[in-house]
Amino acid sequence: MKGLYCRASASDAEPEFVIQDTKLPEALGSHQVRVQLLGDMGMLRDLIPVGREIAGVVLQVGDKVSFFQTDDEVIGILPLDSPCSGLCDTIDIDEHLLVQKPEKLSSVCVAGGLRDGLCAYTALHTHAHMAAGHTLLVMDGASSFGLMCVQLASYHGVKVLTTSHTPQTHTFLEQLRPSVGVQDPLVAKVIPVYKDSSDLLSVVLEETGGLGVDIIIDSGVRLQEESSEGMKLLPHKHDIISVLGVGGHWVTSHKDLQLDPPDCRLLHLKSASVTFLNSEVWTMSSAQQGRYLHILKDIVEKMSTGVLRPQPEEAVPLYEATVAMETVQRQQKKKAVVQL
């Protein structure tokens, strides 16, 4: 059986993706199920497993498995310490990391959108305590993660503002705004930061009557003035804090965020909070296992009913996976979906 792995390197050289022969143990653990994978997207200690979001069919179950039986269609996310690559034919995985896949939901669709859905759910429900009537600012709402945030927030009655990074994404997001006959638009305002990122503060304050937003979800932050075009599209940390309302929540994915004393003082005056978004926490400890499974089930249910509609992804075969993952590593694309 072959699987895709990333060869670990101690140097700063670019990682090398390889298709490696693997072998599963003959005996299953008591709470494990053996899953034949159908489709996946990707990310034994010299080789780092690649591909974390999986969808497949149960081939075999351990003697204490109670959630699944043979031939059940399942989906899940492999934990960080999993020795198995999600890009191989068959894996062994604990039953508490899987949920049932609705029959009408395609494996490619759910594997490509599951992590974005989990991140959106974690950001809005767990960190920001989203409620109807709140105002939300989603940076780069046309990204796969941003679109999930927009859809989930709109479903719960939140007013959504978002930014666009290109003319193409602006056109796409404008289609989600109010139109004749549409009572529940997904987006109330689209701010084209590719034209002038300095417009963010004035537009948001005008849209909120000078009160600021209740929740901000960023897609990266500028800590200082940047010259590169890509960084110029990101909001400066001071602008984010400035558009945050009293008692607001800023959810950031920027792991190296640095806040200076004036930034902290402004947050303190607003009684606002900053939280870091890391979806891996759900599988790092079993303490939140029940809640994690509830979240996965809710995400999958919303996908099957059309509340959450992931951006369509074109699946590539396994023999093209090394090239696809190298493209992701160079940040030329966000993700790759691999069909086995």
PDB file of C-alpha atoms in Angstrom, residues 78-273:
ATOM      1  CA  LEU A  78      -6.372  12.707  11.438  1.00  0.00           C
ATOM      2  CA  PRO A  79      -4.697  13.973  14.637  1.00  0.00           C
ATOM      3  CA  LEU A  80      -1.240  15.543  14.521  1.00  0.00           C
ATOM      4  CA  ASP A  81       0.402  12.425  15.991  1.00  0.00           C
ATOM      5  CA  SER A  82      -1.138  10.014  13.483  1.00  0.00           C
ATOM      6  CA  PRO A  83       1.512   7.735  11.915  1.00  0.00           C
ATOM      7  CA  CYS A  84      -0.724   7.148   8.886  1.00  0.00           C
ATOM      8  CA  SER A  85      -0.838   9.327   5.815  1.00  0.00           C
ATOM      9  CA  GLY A  86      -4.341  10.378   4.820  1.00  0.00           C
ATOM     10  CA  LEU A  87      -3.224   9.898   1.229  1.00  0.00           C
ATOM     11  CA  CYS A  88      -3.055   6.119   1.133  1.00  0.00           C
ATOM     12  CA  ASP A  89      -5.537   3.339   0.390  1.00  0.00           C
ATOM     13  CA  THR A  90      -6.341   2.192   3.934  1.00  0.00           C
ATOM     14  CA  ILE A  91      -5.757   3.526   7.460  1.00  0.00           C
ATOM     15  CA  ASP A  92      -6.506   2.526  11.061  1.00  0.00           C
ATOM     16  CA  ILE A  93      -8.077   5.309  13.126  1.00  0.00           C
ATOM     17  CA  ASP A  94      -9.858   5.656  16.470  1.00  0.00           C
ATOM     18  CA  GLU A  95     -13.643   5.661  16.114  1.00  0.00           C
ATOM     19  CA  HIS A  96     -13.879   8.830  18.232  1.00  0.00           C
ATOM     20  CA  LEU A  97     -12.229  10.835  15.444  1.00  0.00           C
ATOM     21  CA  LEU A  98     -14.867   9.978  12.821  1.00  0.00           C
ATOM     22  CA  VAL A  99     -18.473  10.839  12.024  1.00  0.00           C
ATOM     23  CA  GLN A 100     -20.957   9.413   9.544  1.00  0.00           C
ATOM     24  CA  LYS A 101     -20.939  10.918   6.045  1.00  0.00           C
ATOM     25  CA  PRO A 102     -24.392  11.680   4.606  1.00  0.00           C
ATOM     26  CA  GLU A 103     -25.031   9.651   1.489  1.00  0.00           C
ATOM     27  CA  LYS A 104     -25.769  12.644  -0.744  1.00  0.00           C
ATOM     28  CA  LEU A 105     -22.552  14.477   0.239  1.00  0.00           C
ATOM     29  CA  SER A 106     -19.585  13.745  -2.036  1.00  0.00           C
ATOM     30  CA  SER A 107     -16.270  12.678  -0.496  1.00  0.00           C
ATOM     31  CA  VAL A 108     -14.351  15.340  -2.434  1.00  0.00           C
ATOM     32  CA  CYS A 109     -16.710  18.079  -1.229  1.00  0.00           C
ATOM     33  CA  VAL A 110     -16.588  17.114   2.431  1.00  0.00           C
ATOM     34  CA  ALA A 111     -12.833  16.406   2.532  1.00  0.00           C
ATOM     35  CA  GLY A 112     -12.105  19.719   0.844  1.00  0.00           C
ATOM     36  CA  GLY A 113     -14.303  21.757   3.179  1.00  0.00           C
ATOM     37  CA  LEU A 114     -14.240  19.954   6.536  1.00  0.00           C
ATOM     38  CA  ARG A 115     -11.271  21.791   8.082  1.00  0.00           C
ATOM     39  CA  ASP A 116     -12.481  25.192   6.879  1.00  0.00           C
ATOM     40  CA  GLY A 117     -15.852  24.422   8.437  1.00  0.00           C
ATOM     41  CA  LEU A 118     -14.206  23.382  11.703  1.00  0.00           C
ATOM     42  CA  CYS A 119     -12.100  26.567  11.782  1.00  0.00           C
ATOM     43  CA  ALA A 120     -15.148  28.746  11.076  1.00  0.00           C
ATOM     44  CA  TYR A 121     -17.183  26.981  13.766  1.00  0.00           C
ATOM     45  CA  THR A 122     -14.336  27.294  16.291  1.00  0.00           C
ATOM     46  CA  ALA A 123     -13.773  30.973  15.517  1.00  0.00           C
ATOM     47  CA  LEU A 124     -17.414  32.050  15.600  1.00  0.00           C
ATOM     48  CA  HIS A 125     -18.966  29.811  18.242  1.00  0.00           C
ATOM     49  CA  THR A 126     -16.127  28.805  20.570  1.00  0.00           C
ATOM     50  CA  HIS A 127     -14.034  31.993  20.553  1.00  0.00           C
ATOM     51  CA  ALA A 128     -16.358  34.845  19.530  1.00  0.00           C
ATOM     52  CA  HIS A 129     -19.636  33.561  21.063  1.00  0.00           C
ATOM     53  CA  MET A 130     -21.540  34.675  17.971  1.00  0.00           C
ATOM     54  CA  ALA A 131     -25.211  35.615  18.409  1.00  0.00           C
ATOM     55  CA  ALA A 132     -28.001  36.994  16.238  1.00  0.00           C
ATOM     56  CA  GLY A 133     -27.736  40.758  15.844  1.00  0.00           C
ATOM     57  CA  HIS A 134     -23.938  40.860  16.055  1.00  0.00           C
ATOM     58  CA  THR A 135     -21.872  42.525  13.334  1.00  0.00           C
ATOM     59  CA  LEU A 136     -18.959  40.528  11.912  1.00  0.00           C
ATOM     60  CA  LEU A 137     -15.985  41.610   9.789  1.00  0.00           C
ATOM     61  CA  VAL A 138     -14.408  38.725   7.838  1.00  0.00           C
ATOM     62  CA  MET A 139     -11.126  39.534   6.148  1.00  0.00           C
ATOM     63  CA  ASP A 140     -10.862  37.992   2.641  1.00  0.00           C
ATOM     64  CA  GLY A 141     -14.353  36.559   2.557  1.00  0.00           C
ATOM     65  CA  ALA A 142     -13.772  34.873  -0.806  1.00  0.00           C
ATOM     66  CA  SER A 143     -11.142  32.484   0.611  1.00  0.00           C
ATOM     67  CA  SER A 144     -12.302  28.952   1.441  1.00  0.00           C
ATOM     68  CA  PHE A 145     -12.163  29.686   5.193  1.00  0.00           C
ATOM     69  CA  GLY A 146     -13.618  33.175   4.837  1.00  0.00           C
ATOM     70  CA  LEU A 147     -16.563  31.919   2.796  1.00  0.00           C
ATOM     71  CA  MET A 148     -17.370  29.328   5.479  1.00  0.00           C
ATOM     72  CA  CYS A 149     -17.359  32.109   8.106  1.00  0.00           C
ATOM     73  CA  VAL A 150     -19.646  34.259   5.957  1.00  0.00           C
ATOM     74  CA  GLN A 151     -22.133  31.422   5.407  1.00  0.00           C
ATOM     75  CA  LEU A 152     -22.183  30.219   9.026  1.00  0.00           C
ATOM     76  CA  ALA A 153     -22.565  33.733  10.454  1.00  0.00           C
ATOM     77  CA  SER A 154     -25.313  34.696   8.028  1.00  0.00           C
ATOM     78  CA  TYR A 155     -27.231  31.517   8.917  1.00  0.00           C
ATOM     79  CA  HIS A 156     -27.247  32.624  12.575  1.00  0.00           C
ATOM     80  CA  GLY A 157     -28.551  36.126  11.836  1.00  0.00           C
ATOM     81  CA  VAL A 158     -25.252  38.007  11.997  1.00  0.00           C
ATOM     82  CA  LYS A 159     -24.643  41.085   9.831  1.00  0.00           C
ATOM     83  CA  VAL A 160     -21.541  40.318   7.764  1.00  0.00           C
ATOM     84  CA  LEU A 161     -18.996  42.773   6.340  1.00  0.00           C
ATOM     85  CA  THR A 162     -16.064  41.420   4.361  1.00  0.00           C
ATOM     86  CA  THR A 163     -13.053  42.482   2.294  1.00  0.00           C
ATOM     87  CA  SER A 164     -12.055  41.535  -1.236  1.00  0.00           C
ATOM     88  CA  HIS A 165      -8.450  41.174  -2.406  1.00  0.00           C
ATOM     89  CA  THR A 166      -8.904  41.179  -6.196  1.00  0.00           C
ATOM     90  CA  PRO A 167     -11.471  42.496  -8.693  1.00  0.00           C
ATOM     91  CA  GLN A 168     -12.527  38.880  -9.355  1.00  0.00           C
ATOM     92  CA  THR A 169     -13.201  38.075  -5.707  1.00  0.00           C
ATOM     93  CA  HIS A 170     -14.969  41.422  -5.310  1.00  0.00           C
ATOM     94  CA  THR A 171     -17.366  40.489  -8.110  1.00  0.00           C
ATOM     95  CA  PHE A 172     -17.966  37.094  -6.484  1.00  0.00           C
ATOM     96  CA  LEU A 173     -18.688  38.615  -3.068  1.00  0.00           C
ATOM     97  CA  GLU A 174     -20.936  41.317  -4.517  1.00  0.00           C
ATOM     98  CA  GLN A 175     -23.202  38.517  -5.757  1.00  0.00           C
ATOM     99  CA  LEU A 176     -23.801  37.600  -2.104  1.00  0.00           C
ATOM    100  CA  ARG A 177     -25.083  41.099  -1.249  1.00  0.00           C
ATOM    101  CA  PRO A 178     -28.795  42.097  -1.048  1.00  0.00           C
ATOM    102  CA  SER A 179     -30.778  42.061  -4.265  1.00  0.00           C
ATOM    103  CA  VAL A 180     -34.430  42.297  -5.223  1.00  0.00           C
ATOM    104  CA  GLY A 181     -36.344  39.314  -3.866  1.00  0.00           C
ATOM    105  CA  VAL A 182     -33.536  38.192  -1.545  1.00  0.00           C
ATOM    106  CA  GLN A 183     -34.525  38.619   2.110  1.00  0.00           C
ATOM    107  CA  ASP A 184     -31.466  37.044   3.756  1.00  0.00           C
ATOM    108  CA  PRO A 185     -28.289  38.163   1.968  1.00  0.00           C
ATOM    109  CA  LEU A 186     -25.011  36.592   3.041  1.00  0.00           C
ATOM    110  CA  VAL A 187     -23.007  39.838   2.912  1.00  0.00           C
ATOM    111  CA  ALA A 188     -24.092  43.388   3.831  1.00  0.00           C
ATOM    112  CA  LYS A 189     -20.958  45.197   2.602  1.00  0.00           C
ATOM    113  CA  VAL A 190     -17.896  44.282   0.526  1.00  0.00           C
ATOM    114  CA  ILE A 191     -14.806  46.470   1.036  1.00  0.00           C
ATOM    115  CA  PRO A 192     -12.306  46.386  -1.874  1.00  0.00           C
ATOM    116  CA  VAL A 193      -8.989  46.652   0.001  1.00  0.00           C
ATOM    117  CA  TYR A 194      -7.067  45.936  -3.232  1.00  0.00           C
ATOM    118  CA  LYS A 195      -7.917  49.509  -4.251  1.00  0.00           C
ATOM    119  CA  ASP A 196      -6.926  51.202  -1.002  1.00  0.00           C
ATOM    120  CA  SER A 197      -6.500  49.282   2.263  1.00  0.00           C
ATOM    121  CA  SER A 198      -6.714  52.551   4.216  1.00  0.00           C
ATOM    122  CA  ASP A 199     -10.446  52.688   3.418  1.00  0.00           C
ATOM    123  CA  LEU A 200     -11.148  49.825   5.840  1.00  0.00           C
ATOM    124  CA  LEU A 201     -11.483  51.921   8.985  1.00  0.00           C
ATOM    125  CA  SER A 202     -13.700  54.641   7.503  1.00  0.00           C
ATOM    126  CA  VAL A 203     -16.013  52.211   5.671  1.00  0.00           C
ATOM    127  CA  VAL A 204     -16.526  49.931   8.688  1.00  0.00           C
ATOM    128  CA  LEU A 205     -17.224  52.838  11.039  1.00  0.00           C
ATOM    129  CA  GLU A 206     -19.675  54.337   8.540  1.00  0.00           C
ATOM    130  CA  GLU A 207     -21.437  50.983   8.126  1.00  0.00           C
ATOM    131  CA  THR A 208     -21.745  50.497  11.907  1.00  0.00           C
ATOM    132  CA  GLY A 209     -22.682  54.074  12.830  1.00  0.00           C
ATOM    133  CA  GLY A 210     -19.295  54.635  14.442  1.00  0.00           C
ATOM    134  CA  LEU A 211     -19.764  51.763  16.926  1.00  0.00           C
ATOM    135  CA  GLY A 212     -17.402  49.244  15.326  1.00  0.00           C
ATOM    136  CA  VAL A 213     -17.967  45.521  14.842  1.00  0.00           C
ATOM    137  CA  ASP A 214     -18.591  42.853  17.471  1.00  0.00           C
ATOM    138  CA  ILE A 215     -16.335  40.226  15.856  1.00  0.00           C
ATOM    139  CA  ILE A 216     -13.313  40.346  13.560  1.00  0.00           C
ATOM    140  CA  ILE A 217     -11.828  37.266  11.920  1.00  0.00           C
ATOM    141  CA  ASP A 218      -8.572  37.977  10.123  1.00  0.00           C
ATOM    142  CA  SER A 219      -6.677  36.122   7.410  1.00  0.00           C
ATOM    143  CA  GLY A 220      -3.313  37.585   8.429  1.00  0.00           C
ATOM    144  CA  VAL A 221      -2.132  40.856   9.946  1.00  0.00           C
ATOM    145  CA  ARG A 222       0.456  43.506   9.115  1.00  0.00           C
ATOM    146  CA  LEU A 223       2.543  44.276  12.172  1.00  0.00           C
ATOM    147  CA  GLN A 224       4.349  47.142  10.436  1.00  0.00           C
ATOM    148  CA  GLU A 225       4.391  48.928   7.097  1.00  0.00           C
ATOM    149  CA  GLU A 226       5.127  46.440   4.317  1.00  0.00           C
ATOM    150  CA  SER A 227       6.291  47.029   0.752  1.00  0.00           C
ATOM    151  CA  SER A 228       5.161  43.733  -0.840  1.00  0.00           C
ATOM    152  CA  GLU A 229       1.844  43.776  -2.674  1.00  0.00           C
ATOM    153  CA  GLY A 230       0.550  40.678  -0.862  1.00  0.00           C
ATOM    154  CA  MET A 231       1.189  42.123   2.590  1.00  0.00           C
ATOM    155  CA  LYS A 232      -0.381  45.463   1.666  1.00  0.00           C
ATOM    156  CA  LEU A 233      -3.723  43.679   1.325  1.00  0.00           C
ATOM    157  CA  LEU A 234      -3.601  42.629   4.973  1.00  0.00           C
ATOM    158  CA  PRO A 235      -4.961  45.019   7.593  1.00  0.00           C
ATOM    159  CA  HIS A 236      -2.607  46.704  10.033  1.00  0.00           C
ATOM    160  CA  LYS A 237      -3.132  45.542  13.609  1.00  0.00           C
ATOM    161  CA  HIS A 238      -4.015  49.086  14.690  1.00  0.00           C
ATOM    162  CA  ASP A 239      -6.797  49.268  12.076  1.00  0.00           C
ATOM    163  CA  ILE A 240      -8.250  45.985  13.344  1.00  0.00           C
ATOM    164  CA  ILE A 241      -8.278  47.190  16.947  1.00  0.00           C
ATOM    165  CA  SER A 242      -9.741  50.537  15.836  1.00  0.00           C
ATOM    166  CA  VAL A 243     -12.758  48.983  14.084  1.00  0.00           C
ATOM    167  CA  LEU A 244     -13.448  46.627  17.005  1.00  0.00           C
ATOM    168  CA  GLY A 245     -16.450  47.670  19.080  1.00  0.00           C
ATOM    169  CA  VAL A 246     -16.786  47.748  22.859  1.00  0.00           C
ATOM    170  CA  GLY A 247     -16.666  44.213  24.249  1.00  0.00           C
ATOM    171  CA  GLY A 248     -15.661  42.898  20.819  1.00  0.00           C
ATOM    172  CA  HIS A 249     -13.752  39.745  19.914  1.00  0.00           C
ATOM    173  CA  TRP A 250     -10.773  39.603  17.566  1.00  0.00           C
ATOM    174  CA  VAL A 251     -10.027  36.048  16.358  1.00  0.00           C
ATOM    175  CA  THR A 252      -6.630  35.835  14.697  1.00  0.00           C
ATOM    176  CA  SER A 253      -4.714  33.136  12.840  1.00  0.00           C
ATOM    177  CA  HIS A 254      -1.480  35.145  13.097  1.00  0.00           C
ATOM    178  CA  LYS A 255       0.699  32.978  15.364  1.00  0.00           C
ATOM    179  CA  ASP A 256       3.437  35.633  15.667  1.00  0.00           C
ATOM    180  CA  LEU A 257       1.138  38.507  16.599  1.00  0.00           C
ATOM    181  CA  GLN A 258       2.877  41.228  18.615  1.00  0.00           C
ATOM    182  CA  LEU A 259       0.860  43.813  20.511  1.00  0.00           C
ATOM    183  CA  ASP A 260       2.571  46.962  21.796  1.00  0.00           C
ATOM    184  CA  PRO A 261       1.492  48.734  25.026  1.00  0.00           C
ATOM    185  CA  PRO A 262      -0.671  51.291  23.112  1.00  0.00           C
ATOM    186  CA  ASP A 263      -2.460  48.402  21.369  1.00  0.00           C
ATOM    187  CA  CYS A 264      -3.129  46.674  24.687  1.00  0.00           C
ATOM    188  CA  ARG A 265      -4.337  49.911  26.257  1.00  0.00           C
ATOM    189  CA  LEU A 266      -6.855  50.449  23.444  1.00  0.00           C
ATOM    190  CA  LEU A 267      -8.091  46.854  23.801  1.00  0.00           C
ATOM    191  CA  HIS A 268      -8.372  47.373  27.557  1.00  0.00           C
ATOM    192  CA  LEU A 269     -10.403  50.564  27.130  1.00  0.00           C
ATOM    193  CA  LYS A 270     -12.801  48.685  24.856  1.00  0.00           C
ATOM    194  CA  SER A 271     -12.840  45.630  27.154  1.00  0.00           C
ATOM    195  CA  ALA A 272     -12.142  43.677  23.965  1.00  0.00           C
ATOM    196  CA  SER A 273     -10.427  40.307  23.636  1.00  0.00           C
TER     197      SER A 273
END
